[in-house]
Short mmCIF file of C-alpha atoms in Angstrom, two decimals:
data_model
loop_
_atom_site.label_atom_id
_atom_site.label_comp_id
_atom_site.label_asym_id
_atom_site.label_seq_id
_atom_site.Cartn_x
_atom_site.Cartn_y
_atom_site.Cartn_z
CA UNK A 9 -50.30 31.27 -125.59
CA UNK A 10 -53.25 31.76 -127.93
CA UNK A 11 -55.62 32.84 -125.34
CA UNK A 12 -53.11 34.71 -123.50
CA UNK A 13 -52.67 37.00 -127.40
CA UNK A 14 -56.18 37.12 -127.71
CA UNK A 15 -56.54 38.41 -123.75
CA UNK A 16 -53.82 40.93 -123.66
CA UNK A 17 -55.65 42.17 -127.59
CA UNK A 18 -58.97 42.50 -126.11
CA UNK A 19 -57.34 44.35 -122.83
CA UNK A 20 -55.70 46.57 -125.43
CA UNK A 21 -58.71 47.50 -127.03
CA UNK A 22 -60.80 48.29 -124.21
CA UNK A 23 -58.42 50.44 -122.98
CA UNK A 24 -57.66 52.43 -125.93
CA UNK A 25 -61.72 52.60 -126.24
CA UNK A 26 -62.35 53.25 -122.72
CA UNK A 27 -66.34 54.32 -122.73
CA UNK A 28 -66.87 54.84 -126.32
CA UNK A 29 -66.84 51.07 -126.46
CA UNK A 30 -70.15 51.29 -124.43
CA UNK A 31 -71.93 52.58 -127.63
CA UNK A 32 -70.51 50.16 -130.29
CA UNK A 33 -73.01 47.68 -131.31
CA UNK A 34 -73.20 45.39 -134.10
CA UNK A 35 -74.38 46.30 -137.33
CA UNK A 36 -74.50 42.99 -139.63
CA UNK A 37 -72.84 39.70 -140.04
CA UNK A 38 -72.00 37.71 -142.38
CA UNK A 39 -70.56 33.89 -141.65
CA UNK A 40 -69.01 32.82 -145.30
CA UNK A 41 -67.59 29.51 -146.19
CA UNK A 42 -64.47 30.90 -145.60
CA UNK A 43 -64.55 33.76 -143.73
CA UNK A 44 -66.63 35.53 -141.33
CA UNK A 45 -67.00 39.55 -140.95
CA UNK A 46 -68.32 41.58 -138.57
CA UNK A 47 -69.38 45.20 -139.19
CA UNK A 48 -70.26 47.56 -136.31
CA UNK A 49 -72.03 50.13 -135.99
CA UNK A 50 -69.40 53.08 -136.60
CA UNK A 51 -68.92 51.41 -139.97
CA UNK A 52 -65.31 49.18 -138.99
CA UNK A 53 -65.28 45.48 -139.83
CA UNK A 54 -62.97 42.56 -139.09
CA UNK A 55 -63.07 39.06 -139.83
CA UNK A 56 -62.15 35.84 -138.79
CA UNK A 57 -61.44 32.68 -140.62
CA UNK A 58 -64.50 30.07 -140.85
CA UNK A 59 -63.91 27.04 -139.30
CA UNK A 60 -65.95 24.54 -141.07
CA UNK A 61 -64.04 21.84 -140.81
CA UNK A 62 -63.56 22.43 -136.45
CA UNK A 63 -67.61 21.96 -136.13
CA UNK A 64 -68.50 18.26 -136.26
CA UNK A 65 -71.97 19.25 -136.05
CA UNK A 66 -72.60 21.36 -139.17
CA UNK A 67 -75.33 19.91 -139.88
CA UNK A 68 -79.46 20.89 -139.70
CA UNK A 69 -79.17 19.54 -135.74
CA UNK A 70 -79.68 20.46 -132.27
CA UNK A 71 -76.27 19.96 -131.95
CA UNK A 72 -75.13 22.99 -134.55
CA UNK A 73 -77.78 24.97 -133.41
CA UNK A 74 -75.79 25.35 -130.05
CA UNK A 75 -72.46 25.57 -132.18
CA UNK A 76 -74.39 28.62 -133.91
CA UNK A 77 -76.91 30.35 -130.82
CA UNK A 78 -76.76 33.84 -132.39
CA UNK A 79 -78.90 33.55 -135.71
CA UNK A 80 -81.37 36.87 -135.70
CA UNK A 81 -80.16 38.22 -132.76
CA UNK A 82 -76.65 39.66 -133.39
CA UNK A 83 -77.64 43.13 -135.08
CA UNK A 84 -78.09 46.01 -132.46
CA UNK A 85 -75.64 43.73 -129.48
CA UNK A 86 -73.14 45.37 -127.77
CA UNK A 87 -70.04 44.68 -129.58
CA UNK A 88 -68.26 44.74 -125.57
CA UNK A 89 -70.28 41.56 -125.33
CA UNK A 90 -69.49 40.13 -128.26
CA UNK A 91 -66.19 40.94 -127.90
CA UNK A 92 -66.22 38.19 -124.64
CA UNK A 93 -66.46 35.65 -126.87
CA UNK A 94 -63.36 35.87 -128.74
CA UNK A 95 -62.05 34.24 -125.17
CA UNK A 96 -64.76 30.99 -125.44
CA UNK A 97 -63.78 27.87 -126.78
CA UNK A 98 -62.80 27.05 -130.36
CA UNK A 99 -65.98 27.36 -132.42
CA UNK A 100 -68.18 29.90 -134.10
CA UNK A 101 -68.30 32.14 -131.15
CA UNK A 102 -64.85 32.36 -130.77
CA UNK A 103 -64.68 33.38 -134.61
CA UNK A 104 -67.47 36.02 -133.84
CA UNK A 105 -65.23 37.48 -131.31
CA UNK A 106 -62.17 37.37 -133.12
CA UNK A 107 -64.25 38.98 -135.81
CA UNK A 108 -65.56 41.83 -133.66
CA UNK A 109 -61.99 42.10 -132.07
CA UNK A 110 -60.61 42.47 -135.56
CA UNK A 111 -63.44 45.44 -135.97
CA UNK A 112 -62.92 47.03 -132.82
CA UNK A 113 -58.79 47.13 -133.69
CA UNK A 114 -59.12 48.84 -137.03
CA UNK A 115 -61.69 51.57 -134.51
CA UNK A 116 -59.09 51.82 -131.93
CA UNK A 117 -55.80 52.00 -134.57
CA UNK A 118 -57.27 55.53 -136.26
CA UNK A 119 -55.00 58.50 -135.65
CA UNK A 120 -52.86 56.29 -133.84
CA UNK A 121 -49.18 56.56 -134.00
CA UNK A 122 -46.89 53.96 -132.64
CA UNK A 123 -42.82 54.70 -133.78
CA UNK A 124 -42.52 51.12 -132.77
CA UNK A 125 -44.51 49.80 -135.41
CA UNK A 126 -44.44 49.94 -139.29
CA UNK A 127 -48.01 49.61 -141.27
CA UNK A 128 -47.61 49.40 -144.71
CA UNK A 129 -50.92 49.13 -146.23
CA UNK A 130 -50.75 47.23 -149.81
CA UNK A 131 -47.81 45.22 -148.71
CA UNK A 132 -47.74 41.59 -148.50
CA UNK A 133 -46.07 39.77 -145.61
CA UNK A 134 -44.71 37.43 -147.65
CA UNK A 135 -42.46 40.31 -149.11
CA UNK A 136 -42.34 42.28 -145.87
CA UNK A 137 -40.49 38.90 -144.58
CA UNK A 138 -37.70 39.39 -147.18
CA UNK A 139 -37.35 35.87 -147.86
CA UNK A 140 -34.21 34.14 -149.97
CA UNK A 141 -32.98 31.62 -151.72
CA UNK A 142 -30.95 30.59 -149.20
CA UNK A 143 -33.69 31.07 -146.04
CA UNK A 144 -35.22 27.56 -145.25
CA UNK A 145 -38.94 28.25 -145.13
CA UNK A 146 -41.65 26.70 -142.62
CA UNK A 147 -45.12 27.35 -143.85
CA UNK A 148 -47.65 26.65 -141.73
CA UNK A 149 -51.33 26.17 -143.99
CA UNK A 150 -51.53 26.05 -147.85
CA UNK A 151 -50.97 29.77 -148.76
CA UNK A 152 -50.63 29.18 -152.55
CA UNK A 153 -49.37 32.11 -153.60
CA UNK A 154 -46.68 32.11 -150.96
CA UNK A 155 -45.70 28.25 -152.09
CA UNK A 156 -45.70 29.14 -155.51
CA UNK A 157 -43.10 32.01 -154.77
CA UNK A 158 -40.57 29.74 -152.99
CA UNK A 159 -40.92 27.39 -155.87
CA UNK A 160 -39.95 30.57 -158.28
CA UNK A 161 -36.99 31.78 -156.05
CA UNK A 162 -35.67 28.04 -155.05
CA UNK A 163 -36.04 28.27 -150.74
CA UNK A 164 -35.94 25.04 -149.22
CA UNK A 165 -39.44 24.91 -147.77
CA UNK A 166 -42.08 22.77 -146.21
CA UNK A 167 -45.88 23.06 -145.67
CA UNK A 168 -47.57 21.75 -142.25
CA UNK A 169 -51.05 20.96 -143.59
CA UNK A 170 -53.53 18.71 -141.91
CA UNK A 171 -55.52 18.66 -144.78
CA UNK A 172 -53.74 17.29 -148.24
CA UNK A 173 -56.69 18.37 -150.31
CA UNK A 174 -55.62 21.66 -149.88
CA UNK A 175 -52.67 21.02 -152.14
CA UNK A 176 -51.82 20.40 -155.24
CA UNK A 177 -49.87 17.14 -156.95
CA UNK A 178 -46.85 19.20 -157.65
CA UNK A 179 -47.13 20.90 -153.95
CA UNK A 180 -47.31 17.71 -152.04
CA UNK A 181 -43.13 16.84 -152.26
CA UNK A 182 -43.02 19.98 -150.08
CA UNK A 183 -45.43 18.51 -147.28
CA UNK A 184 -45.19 17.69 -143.95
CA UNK A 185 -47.86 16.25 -141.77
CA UNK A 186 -48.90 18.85 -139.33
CA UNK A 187 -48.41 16.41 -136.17
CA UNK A 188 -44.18 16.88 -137.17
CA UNK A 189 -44.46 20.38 -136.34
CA UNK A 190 -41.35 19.58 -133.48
CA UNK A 191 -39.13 18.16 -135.84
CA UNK A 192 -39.91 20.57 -139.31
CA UNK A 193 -40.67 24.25 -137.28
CA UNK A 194 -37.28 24.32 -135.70
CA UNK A 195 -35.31 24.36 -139.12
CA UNK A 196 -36.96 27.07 -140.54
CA UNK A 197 -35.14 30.61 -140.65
CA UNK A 198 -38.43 31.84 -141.31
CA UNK A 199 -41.35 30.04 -140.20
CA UNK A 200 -45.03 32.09 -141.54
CA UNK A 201 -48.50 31.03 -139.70
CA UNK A 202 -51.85 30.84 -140.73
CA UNK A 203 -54.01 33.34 -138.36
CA UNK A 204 -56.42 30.69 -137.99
CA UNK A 205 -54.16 28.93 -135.63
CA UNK A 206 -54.97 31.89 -133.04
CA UNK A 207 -58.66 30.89 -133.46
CA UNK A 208 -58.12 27.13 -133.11
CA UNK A 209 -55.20 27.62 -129.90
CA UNK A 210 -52.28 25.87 -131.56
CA UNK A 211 -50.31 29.15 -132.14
CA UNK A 212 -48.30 29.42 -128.93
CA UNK A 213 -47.16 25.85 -129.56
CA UNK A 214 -45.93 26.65 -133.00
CA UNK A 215 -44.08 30.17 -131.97
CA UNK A 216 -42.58 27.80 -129.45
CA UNK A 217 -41.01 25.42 -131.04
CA UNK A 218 -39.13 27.59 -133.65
CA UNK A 219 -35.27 28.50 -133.11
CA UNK A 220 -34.29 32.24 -131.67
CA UNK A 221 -33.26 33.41 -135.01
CA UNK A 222 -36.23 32.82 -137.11
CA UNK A 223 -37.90 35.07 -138.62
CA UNK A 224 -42.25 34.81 -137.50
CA UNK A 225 -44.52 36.22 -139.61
CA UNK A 226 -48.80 35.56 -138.62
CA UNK A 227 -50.90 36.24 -141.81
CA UNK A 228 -54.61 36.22 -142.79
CA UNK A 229 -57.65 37.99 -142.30
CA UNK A 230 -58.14 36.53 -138.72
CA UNK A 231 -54.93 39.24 -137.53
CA UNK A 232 -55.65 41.85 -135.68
CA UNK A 233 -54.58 45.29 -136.81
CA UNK A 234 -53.16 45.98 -133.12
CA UNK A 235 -49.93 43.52 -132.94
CA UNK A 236 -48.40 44.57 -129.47
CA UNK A 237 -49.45 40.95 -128.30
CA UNK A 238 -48.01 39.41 -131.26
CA UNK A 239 -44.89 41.26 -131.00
CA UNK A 240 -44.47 40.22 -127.03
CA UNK A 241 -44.28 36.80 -127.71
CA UNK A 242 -41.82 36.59 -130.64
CA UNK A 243 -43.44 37.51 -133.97
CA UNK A 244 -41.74 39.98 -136.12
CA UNK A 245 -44.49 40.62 -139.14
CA UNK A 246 -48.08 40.26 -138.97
CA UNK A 247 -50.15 40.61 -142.46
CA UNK A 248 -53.70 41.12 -141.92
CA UNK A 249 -56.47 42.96 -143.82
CA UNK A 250 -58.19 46.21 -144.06
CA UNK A 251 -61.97 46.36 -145.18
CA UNK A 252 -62.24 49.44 -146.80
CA UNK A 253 -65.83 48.74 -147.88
CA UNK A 254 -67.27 47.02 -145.52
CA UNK A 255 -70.95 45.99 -146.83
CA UNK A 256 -69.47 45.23 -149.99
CA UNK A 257 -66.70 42.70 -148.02
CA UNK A 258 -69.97 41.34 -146.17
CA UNK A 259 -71.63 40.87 -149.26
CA UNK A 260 -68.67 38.83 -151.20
CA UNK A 261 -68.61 37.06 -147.79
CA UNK A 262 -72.62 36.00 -147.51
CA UNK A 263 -72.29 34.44 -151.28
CA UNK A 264 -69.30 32.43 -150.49
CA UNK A 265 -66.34 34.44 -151.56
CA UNK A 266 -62.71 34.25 -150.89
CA UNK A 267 -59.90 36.77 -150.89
CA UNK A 268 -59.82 36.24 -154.52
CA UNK A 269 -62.87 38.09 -154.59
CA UNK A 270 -62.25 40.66 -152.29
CA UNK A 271 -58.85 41.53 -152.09
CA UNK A 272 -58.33 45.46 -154.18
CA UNK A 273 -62.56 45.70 -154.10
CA UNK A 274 -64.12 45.90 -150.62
CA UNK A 275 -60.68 45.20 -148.52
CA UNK A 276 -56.80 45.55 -148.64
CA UNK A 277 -53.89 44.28 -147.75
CA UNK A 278 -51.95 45.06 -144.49
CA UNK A 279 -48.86 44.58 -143.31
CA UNK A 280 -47.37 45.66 -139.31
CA UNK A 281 -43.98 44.82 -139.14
CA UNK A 282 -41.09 45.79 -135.91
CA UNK A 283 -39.36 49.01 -136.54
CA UNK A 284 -35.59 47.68 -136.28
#
């Protein structure tokens, strides 16, 4: 089901776009520790989760070189091509097409009304998803914030993490080892997903598994501003980001920043939620 979001997304875009997609090419790059952006040449950006620990090969080796075949020749492509690769394997070039998906959205989202849709821009999906004390809470990667407030308002909750270092000591009574995603996912009333699982294809499996009633909310910089896709298939809040400066986001990016470093400078919070 990941692909088939991330086909029906690109579909979307290059429809809205129609030909002025033809003149869309890329302006710079930037693939961060965490993060990756793309900014094209109308001035939009989008970014896509890093995924570090999904290349075996990261290392100074024939082998990452073909993980990473753009180097020096990205600035001036047609982002239509680049776009493509948002469909290839997990990897880099699947991030650099999420990333230039994520771009092209914000592009083909201006002036755009949609009375289905709610975008609240500021607004974090955590609170968009109206979560209480007495919701019991799947969460899907080590959002810390969002932990922290479940701790403060007393929501049963778990955390499917495959990596523990992510956590800390007082965090870890609350995990769950991401292979027990059948038996945790279909408790939660609401059940919120890292984006990154729609660059690494386990996000149809999780959406899947939860019960009818839950509540699915997709969040992180790798969501795409354009959430018809999302919305198909069951999700009911997506909370992505808007660059609103985008060499300055690139810049934060290139010397290893995080949304700690980013978030109310060079990009903003964003929040698309169903219209009841």
């Amino acid at each position: 089901m990941a692909n088939a979001i991330l086909k029906r997304t690109v579909e979307i875009v290059r429809d809205r776009l129609g030909h002025a997609l033809d003149d869309v090419t890329i302006d710079r790059v930037a693939i961060g520790l965490f993060f990756t952006e793309v900014k094209l040449s109308t001035g939009h950006a989008g970014a896509c989760a890093t995924p570090v620990k999904d290349i075996p090969d990261a290392v100074c080796c024939p082998g990452s070189a073909m993980a990473m075949p753009f180097p020096g020749k990205l600035r001036g492509r047609r982002a239509a091509d680049l776009l493509d690769e948002a469909m290839e394997q997990v990897g880099i070039r699947r991030t650099l097409g999420i990333a230039t998906l994520n771009a092209l959205a914000q592009m083909a989202n201006e002036d755009r009304v949609d009375e289905r849709i709610e975008i609240v821009e500021g607004l974090d999906a955590f609170s968009a998803a109206q979560v209480g004390a007495d919701d019991t809470v799947v969460v899907v990667g080590a959002f810390v914030p969002f932990l922290r407030e479940l701790r403060r308002i007393g929501a049963r909750h778990w955390v499917l993490e495959k990596d523990t270092s992510t956590l800390k000591p007082h965090e870890m009574p609350y995990f769950r080892e991401a292979e027990r995603a059948p038996e945790v996912v279909p408790e939660a009333d609401v059940l919120i997903i890292t984006g990154t699982t729609l660059a690494n294809d386990t996000l149809g499996d999780l959406i899947a598994l939860a019960k009818p009633s839950a509540r699915i909310v997709v969040v992180g910089p790798t969501v795409t501003m354009i959430p018809d896709a999302f919305f198909e298939r069951g999700c009911h809040i997506l909370g992505g980001i808007k660059v609103t400066d985008a060499d300055a986001f690139l810049d934060i990016l290139s010397e290893g920043g995080s949304g700690y470093h980013f978030f109310g400078k060079s990009a903003t919070k964003i929040t698309l939620r169903k219209r009841l």
